[in-house]
Short mmCIF file of C-alpha atoms in Angstrom, two decimals:
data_model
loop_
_atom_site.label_atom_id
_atom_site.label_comp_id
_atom_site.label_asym_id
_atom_site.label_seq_id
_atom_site.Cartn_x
_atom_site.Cartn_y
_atom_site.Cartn_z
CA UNK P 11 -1.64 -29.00 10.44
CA UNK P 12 -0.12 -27.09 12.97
CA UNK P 13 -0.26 -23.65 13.82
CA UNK P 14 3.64 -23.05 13.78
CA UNK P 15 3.15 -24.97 9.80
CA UNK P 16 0.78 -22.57 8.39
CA UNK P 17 2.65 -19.35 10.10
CA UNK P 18 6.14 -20.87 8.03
CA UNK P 19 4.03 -21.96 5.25
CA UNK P 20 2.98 -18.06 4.91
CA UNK P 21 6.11 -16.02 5.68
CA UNK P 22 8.21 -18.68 3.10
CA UNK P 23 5.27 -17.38 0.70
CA UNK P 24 5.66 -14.19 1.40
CA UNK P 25 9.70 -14.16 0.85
CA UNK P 26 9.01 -15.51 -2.17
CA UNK P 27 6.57 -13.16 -3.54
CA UNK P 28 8.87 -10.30 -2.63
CA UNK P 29 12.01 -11.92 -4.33
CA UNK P 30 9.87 -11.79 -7.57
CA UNK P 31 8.36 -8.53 -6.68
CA UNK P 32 12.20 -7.17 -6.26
CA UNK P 33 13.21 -8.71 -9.35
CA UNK P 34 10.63 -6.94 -11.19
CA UNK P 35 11.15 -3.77 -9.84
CA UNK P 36 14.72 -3.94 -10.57
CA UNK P 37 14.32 -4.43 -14.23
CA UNK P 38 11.74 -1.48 -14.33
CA UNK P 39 14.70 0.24 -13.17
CA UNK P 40 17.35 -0.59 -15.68
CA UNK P 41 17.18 2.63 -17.26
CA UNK P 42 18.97 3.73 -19.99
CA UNK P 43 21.28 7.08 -20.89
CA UNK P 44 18.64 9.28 -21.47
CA UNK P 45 17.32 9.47 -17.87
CA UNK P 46 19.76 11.72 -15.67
CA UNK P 47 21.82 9.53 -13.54
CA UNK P 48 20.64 11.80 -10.18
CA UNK P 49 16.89 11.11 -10.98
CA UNK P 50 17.39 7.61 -11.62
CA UNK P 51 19.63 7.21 -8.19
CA UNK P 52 16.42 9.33 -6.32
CA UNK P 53 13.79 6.88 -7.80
CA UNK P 54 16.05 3.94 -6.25
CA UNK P 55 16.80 5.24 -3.17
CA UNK P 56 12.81 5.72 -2.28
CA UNK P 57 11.81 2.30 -4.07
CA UNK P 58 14.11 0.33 -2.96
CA UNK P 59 14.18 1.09 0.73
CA UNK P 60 13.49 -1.57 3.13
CA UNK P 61 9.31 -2.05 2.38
CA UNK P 62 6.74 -4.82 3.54
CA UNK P 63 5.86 -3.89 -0.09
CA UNK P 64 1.56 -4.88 0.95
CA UNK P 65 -0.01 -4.06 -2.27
CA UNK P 66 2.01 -5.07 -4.75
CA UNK P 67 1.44 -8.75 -3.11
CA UNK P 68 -2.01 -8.24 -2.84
CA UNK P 69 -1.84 -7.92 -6.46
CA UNK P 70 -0.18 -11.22 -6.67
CA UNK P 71 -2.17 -13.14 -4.05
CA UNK P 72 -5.72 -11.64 -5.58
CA UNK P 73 -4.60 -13.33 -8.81
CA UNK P 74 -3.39 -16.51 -6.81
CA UNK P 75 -6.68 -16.67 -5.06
CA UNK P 76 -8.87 -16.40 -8.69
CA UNK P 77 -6.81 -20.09 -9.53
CA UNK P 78 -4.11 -17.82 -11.99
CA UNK P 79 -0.54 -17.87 -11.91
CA UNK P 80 1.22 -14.30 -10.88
CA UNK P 81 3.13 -14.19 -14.19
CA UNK P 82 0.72 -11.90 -15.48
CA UNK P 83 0.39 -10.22 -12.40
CA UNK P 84 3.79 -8.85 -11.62
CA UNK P 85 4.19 -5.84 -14.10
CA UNK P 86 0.41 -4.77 -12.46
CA UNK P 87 1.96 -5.16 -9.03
CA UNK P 88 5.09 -3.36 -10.33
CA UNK P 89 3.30 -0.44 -10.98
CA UNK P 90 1.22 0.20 -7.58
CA UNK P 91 4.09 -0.27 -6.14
CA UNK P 92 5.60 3.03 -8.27
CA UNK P 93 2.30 5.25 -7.67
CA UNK P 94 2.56 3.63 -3.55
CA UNK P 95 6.62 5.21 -3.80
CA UNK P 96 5.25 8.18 -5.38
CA UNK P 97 3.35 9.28 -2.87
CA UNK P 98 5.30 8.66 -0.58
CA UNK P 99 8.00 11.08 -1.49
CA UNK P 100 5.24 13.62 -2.17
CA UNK P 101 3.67 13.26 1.49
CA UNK P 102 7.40 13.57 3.19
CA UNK P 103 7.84 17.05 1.54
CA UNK P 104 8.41 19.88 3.92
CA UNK P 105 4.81 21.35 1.84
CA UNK P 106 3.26 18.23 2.31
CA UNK P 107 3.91 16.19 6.22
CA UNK P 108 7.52 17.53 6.63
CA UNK P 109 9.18 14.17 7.23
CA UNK P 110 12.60 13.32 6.97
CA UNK P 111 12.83 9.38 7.81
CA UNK P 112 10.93 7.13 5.64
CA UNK P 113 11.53 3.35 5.27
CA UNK P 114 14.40 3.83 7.93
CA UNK P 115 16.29 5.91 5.23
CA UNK P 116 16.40 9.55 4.43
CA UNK P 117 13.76 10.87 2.40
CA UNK P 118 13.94 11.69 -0.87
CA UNK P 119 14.44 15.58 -0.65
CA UNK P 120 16.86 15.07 2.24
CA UNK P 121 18.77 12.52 0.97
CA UNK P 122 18.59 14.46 -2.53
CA UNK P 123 17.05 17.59 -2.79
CA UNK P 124 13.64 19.08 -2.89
CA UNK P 125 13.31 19.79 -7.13
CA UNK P 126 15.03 16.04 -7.68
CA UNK P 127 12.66 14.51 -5.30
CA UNK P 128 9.37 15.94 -7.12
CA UNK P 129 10.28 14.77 -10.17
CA UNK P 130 11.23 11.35 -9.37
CA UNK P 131 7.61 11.10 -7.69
CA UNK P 132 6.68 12.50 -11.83
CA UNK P 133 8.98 9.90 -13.26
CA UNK P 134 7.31 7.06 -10.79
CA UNK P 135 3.83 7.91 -11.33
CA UNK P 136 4.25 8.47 -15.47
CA UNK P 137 6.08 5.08 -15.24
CA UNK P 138 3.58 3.21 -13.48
CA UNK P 139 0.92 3.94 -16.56
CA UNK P 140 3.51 2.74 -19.02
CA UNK P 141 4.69 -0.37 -17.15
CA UNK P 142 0.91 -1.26 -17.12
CA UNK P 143 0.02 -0.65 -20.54
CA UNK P 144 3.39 -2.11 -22.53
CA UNK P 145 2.71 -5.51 -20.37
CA UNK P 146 -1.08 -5.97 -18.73
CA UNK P 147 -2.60 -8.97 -20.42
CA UNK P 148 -4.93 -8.09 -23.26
CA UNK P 149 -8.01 -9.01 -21.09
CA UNK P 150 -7.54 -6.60 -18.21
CA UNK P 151 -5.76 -3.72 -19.58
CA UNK P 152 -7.99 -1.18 -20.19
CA UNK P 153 -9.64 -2.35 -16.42
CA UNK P 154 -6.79 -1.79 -14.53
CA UNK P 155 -5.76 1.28 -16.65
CA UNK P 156 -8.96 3.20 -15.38
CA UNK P 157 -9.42 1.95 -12.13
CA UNK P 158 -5.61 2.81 -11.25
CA UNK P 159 -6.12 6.30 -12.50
CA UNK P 160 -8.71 6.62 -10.60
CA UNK P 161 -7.47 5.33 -7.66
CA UNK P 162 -4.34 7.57 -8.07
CA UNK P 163 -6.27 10.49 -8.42
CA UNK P 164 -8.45 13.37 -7.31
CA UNK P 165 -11.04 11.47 -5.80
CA UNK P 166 -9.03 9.17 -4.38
CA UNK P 167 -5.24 9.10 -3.25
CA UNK P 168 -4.72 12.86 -4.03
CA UNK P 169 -7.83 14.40 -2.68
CA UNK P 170 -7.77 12.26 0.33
CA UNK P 171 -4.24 13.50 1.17
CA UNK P 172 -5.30 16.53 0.30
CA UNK P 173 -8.42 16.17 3.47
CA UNK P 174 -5.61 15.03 5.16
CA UNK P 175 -4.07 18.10 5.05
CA UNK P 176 -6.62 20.48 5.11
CA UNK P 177 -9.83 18.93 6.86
CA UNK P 178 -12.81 20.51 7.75
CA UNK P 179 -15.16 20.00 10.34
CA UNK P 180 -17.15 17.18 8.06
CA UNK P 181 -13.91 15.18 9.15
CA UNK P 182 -13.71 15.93 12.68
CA UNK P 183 -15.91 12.38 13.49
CA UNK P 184 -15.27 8.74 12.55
CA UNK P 185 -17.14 9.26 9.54
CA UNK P 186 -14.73 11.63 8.15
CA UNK P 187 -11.92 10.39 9.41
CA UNK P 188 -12.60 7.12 7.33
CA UNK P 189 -13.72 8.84 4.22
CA UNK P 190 -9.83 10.28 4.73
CA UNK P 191 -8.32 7.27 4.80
CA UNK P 192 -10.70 5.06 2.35
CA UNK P 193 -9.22 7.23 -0.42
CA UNK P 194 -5.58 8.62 0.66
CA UNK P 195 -4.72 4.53 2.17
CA UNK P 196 -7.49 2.47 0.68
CA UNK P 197 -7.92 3.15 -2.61
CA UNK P 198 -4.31 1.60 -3.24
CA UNK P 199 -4.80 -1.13 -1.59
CA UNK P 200 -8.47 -1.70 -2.84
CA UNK P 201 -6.99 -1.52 -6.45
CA UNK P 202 -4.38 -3.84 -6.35
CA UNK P 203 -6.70 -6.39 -5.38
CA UNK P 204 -9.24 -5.49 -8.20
CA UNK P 205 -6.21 -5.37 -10.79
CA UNK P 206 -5.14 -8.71 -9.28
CA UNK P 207 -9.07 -10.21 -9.81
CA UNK P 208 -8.95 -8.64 -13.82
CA UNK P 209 -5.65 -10.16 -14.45
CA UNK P 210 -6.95 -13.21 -12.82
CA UNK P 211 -10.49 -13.06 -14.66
CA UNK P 212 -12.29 -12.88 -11.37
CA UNK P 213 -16.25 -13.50 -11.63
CA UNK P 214 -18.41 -10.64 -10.58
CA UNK P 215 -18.46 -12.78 -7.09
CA UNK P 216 -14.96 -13.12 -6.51
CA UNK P 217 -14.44 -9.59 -7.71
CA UNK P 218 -16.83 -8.48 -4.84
CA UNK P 219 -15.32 -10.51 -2.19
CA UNK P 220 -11.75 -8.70 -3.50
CA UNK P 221 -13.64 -5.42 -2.95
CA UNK P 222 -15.11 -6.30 0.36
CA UNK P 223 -11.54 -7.66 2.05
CA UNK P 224 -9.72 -4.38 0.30
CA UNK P 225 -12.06 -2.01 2.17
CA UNK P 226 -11.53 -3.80 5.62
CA UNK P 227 -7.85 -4.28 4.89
CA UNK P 228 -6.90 -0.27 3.47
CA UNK P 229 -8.88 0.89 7.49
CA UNK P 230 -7.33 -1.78 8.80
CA UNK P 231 -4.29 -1.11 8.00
CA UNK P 232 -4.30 2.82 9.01
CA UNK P 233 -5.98 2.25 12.44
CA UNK P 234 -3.07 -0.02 13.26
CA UNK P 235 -0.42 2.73 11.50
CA UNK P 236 -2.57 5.16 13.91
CA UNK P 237 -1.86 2.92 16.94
CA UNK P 238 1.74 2.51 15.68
CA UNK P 239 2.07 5.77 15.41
CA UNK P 240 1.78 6.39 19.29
CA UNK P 241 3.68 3.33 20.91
CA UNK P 242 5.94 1.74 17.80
CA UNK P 243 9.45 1.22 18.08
CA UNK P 244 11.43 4.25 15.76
CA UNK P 245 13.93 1.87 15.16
CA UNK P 246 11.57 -0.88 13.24
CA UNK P 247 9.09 1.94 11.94
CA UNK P 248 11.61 2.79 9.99
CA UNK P 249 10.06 6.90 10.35
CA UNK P 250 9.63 9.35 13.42
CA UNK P 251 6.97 7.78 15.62
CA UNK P 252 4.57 10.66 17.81
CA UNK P 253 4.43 13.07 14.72
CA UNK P 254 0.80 13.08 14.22
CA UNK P 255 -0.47 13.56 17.46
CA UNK P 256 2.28 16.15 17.42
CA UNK P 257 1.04 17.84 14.44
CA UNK P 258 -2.50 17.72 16.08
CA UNK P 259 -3.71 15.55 13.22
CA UNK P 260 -7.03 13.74 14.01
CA UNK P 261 -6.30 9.82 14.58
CA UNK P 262 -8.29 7.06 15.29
CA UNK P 263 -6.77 6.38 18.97
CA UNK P 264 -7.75 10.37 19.33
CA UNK P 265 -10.73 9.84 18.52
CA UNK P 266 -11.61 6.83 19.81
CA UNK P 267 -8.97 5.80 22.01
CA UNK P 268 -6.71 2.89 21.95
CA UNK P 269 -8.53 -0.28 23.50
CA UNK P 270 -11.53 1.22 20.88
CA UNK P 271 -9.64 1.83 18.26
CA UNK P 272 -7.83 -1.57 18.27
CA UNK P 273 -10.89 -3.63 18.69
CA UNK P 274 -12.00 -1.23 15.23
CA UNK P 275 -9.15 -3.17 13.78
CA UNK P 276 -10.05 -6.43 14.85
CA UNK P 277 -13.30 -6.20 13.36
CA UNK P 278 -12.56 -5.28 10.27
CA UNK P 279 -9.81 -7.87 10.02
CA UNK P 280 -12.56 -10.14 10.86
CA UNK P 281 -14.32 -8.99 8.23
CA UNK P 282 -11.80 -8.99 5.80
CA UNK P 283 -10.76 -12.68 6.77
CA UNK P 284 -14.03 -13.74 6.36
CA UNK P 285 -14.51 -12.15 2.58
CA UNK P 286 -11.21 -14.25 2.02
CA UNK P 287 -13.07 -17.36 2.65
CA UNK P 288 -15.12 -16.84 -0.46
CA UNK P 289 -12.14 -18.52 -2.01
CA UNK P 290 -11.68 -21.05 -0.10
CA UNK P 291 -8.50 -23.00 0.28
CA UNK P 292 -6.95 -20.55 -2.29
CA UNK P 293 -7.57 -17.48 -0.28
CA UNK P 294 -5.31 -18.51 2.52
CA UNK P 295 -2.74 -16.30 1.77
CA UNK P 296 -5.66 -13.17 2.09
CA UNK P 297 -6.55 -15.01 5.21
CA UNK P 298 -3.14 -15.30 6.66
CA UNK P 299 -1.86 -11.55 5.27
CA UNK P 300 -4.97 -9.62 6.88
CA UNK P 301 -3.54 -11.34 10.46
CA UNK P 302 -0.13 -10.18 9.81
CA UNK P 303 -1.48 -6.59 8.89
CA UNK P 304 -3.18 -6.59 12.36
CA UNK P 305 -0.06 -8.07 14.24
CA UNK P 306 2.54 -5.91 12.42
CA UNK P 307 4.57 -4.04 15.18
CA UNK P 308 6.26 -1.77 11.85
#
C-alpha cells in the first residue's frame, strides 16, 4: 500500500470524523428561549471557528482503536471540545494573554465584549459536565466525569495557565517548562484519550498505552505551537504569530533552540507512535494523527 494511499486513507478519516464531530456540536447548540440570544451567538462564534478540533478526535479514534464504534463517543468528545473553547476565550482576555485573533476570527471579547465573553466560557464549561452526564454510557460515566474535572481544573488546565502566567524560577528550565505545559496543554489532550479508552472499555494495557501516546502527544504538540509560534504563517495560524517571545514568555525554542527543540518533538512523536502500536492495525489513525501533529504548519 502506498504511501500517497494511507496519507488519503487518513485525511478522508479525518473529514469524516469532523463532519460528525460538527454535527454534534451543532445540536449541543440548538438552544432554546431561555438562553440570551447574545450569549448563545458568543458561544458560536468561538466554537465554531475554523478548528483542527485534535481532542475531540482523539476521543473518537481512542475508542476506534479499543475495537468500539464512536457512537458512544461523540457526546464525550463534544464536551472537551466545550472546556478546549472555554479556555480559549479565557486565555485571549486582555487579564489573561491579551489576544485579539483566535481561529483566524476575532476573539470573543472583541468580537463581543469582555462580560459576554466570560460567561460564554461559564456557559461552555457548565455545559460540558451536563453534555457528559445526560449521554456518557452507563459504564464510563462516573470515569470520565472525574477525570475531566480534574483535568479542567486546579491542578491541571487552570493552574498550569495560571504558571503560565505567573512562573517562578522552578519554571525557568525544561523541567518546568514541561510541568507548564503537561497540565495547561496536556491534560486535555491526555483526557480525551482516557475518556475515549472508558467509553471504549479499554483494558488496564490499552488504557496505559492511551496514557503513554497522550503525554508525548499534549508536549508534542506545544513544542511545535512553540516553533510555530516564531516562523508560522499569520494567515494559516489563524492568531498573531511572535507574541510570546514578545511577551518574554519562556518557550521551548528559547530555551533550547530550534534544531533542539524540534528534534524534542520528534522524539516524543516517536514515542507516541510507538505506544500507538500497542493496538496494532487499529491504532493507525493514533499512528498517522501524531505525524500530522508534528507536520502541522497551523
Amino acid at each position: 500500500m502506498s504511501a500517497d494511499f494511507e496519507a488519503a486513507r487518513f485525511q478522508e478519516h479525518l473529514r469524516s470524523l469532523r463532519q460528525r464531530i460538527e454535527a454534534q456540536l451543532a445540536g449541543c447548540t440548538e438552544y432554546g428561549p431561555e438562553v440570551p440570544a447574545r450569549l448563545a451567538a458568543a458561544i458560536r462564534h468561538s466554537l465554531f471557528a475554523p478548528a483542527k478540533r485534535l481532542r475531540p478526535l482523539l476521543v473518537l479514534m481512542a475508542c476506534e482503536a479499543c475495537g468500539y464504534g464512536i457512537e458512544a463517543a461523540l457526546p464525550a468528545a463534544a464536551a472537551v471540545e466545550f472546556i478546549h473553547t472555554y479556555s480559549l476565550i479565557h486565555d485571549d482576555l486582555p487579564a489573561m494573554d491579551d489576544d485579539e485573533l483566535r481561529r483566524g476570527r476575532p476573539t470573543c471579547h472583541v468580537a463581543f465584549d469582555e462580560a459576554t465573553a466570560i460567561l460564554a466560557g461559564d456557559a461552555m464549561l457548565a455545559q460540558a459536565f451536563e453534555i457528559v452526564a445526560a449521554n456518557c454510557p452507563a459504564w464510563a460515566l462516573q470515569s470520565c466525569l472525574q477525570e475531566l474535572a480534574r483535568a479542567a481544573g486546579p491542578g491541571n488546565l487552570v493552574g498550569g495557565q495560571y504558571d503560565d502566567l505567573n512562573p517562578t524560577e522552578l519554571e525557568q528550565s525544561l523541567a518546568g517548562l514541561e510541568r507548564i505545559h503537561r497540565r495547561k496543554t496536556g491534560a486535555l489532550i491526555k483526557v480525551s484519550l482516557r475518556m475515549g479508552g472508558a467509553i471504549g472499555q479499554a483494558s488496564a494495557t490499552q488504557l496505559a498505552a492511551l496514557e503513554r501516546y497522550g503525554d508525548c502527544l499534549g508536549l508534542a504538540f506545544q513544542i511545535v505551537d512553540d516553533l510555530l509560534d516564531l516562523r508560522g504563517d499569520e494567515s494559516k495560524m489563524g492568531k498573531k504569530t511572535g507574541k510570546d517571545s514578545e511577551a518574554g514568555k519562556l518557550t521551548y525554542p528559547g530555551l533550547l533552540g530550534e534544531a533542539a527543540s524540534q528534534q524534542r518533538a520528534a522524539d516524543l512523536i516517536a514515542e507516541a507512535r510507538q505506544a500507538a502500536g500497542t493496538f496494532g492495525e487499529r491504532g493507525a489513525y493514533l499512528e498517522a494523527l501524531a505525524r500530522y501533529v508534528l507536520e502541522r504548519n497551523h
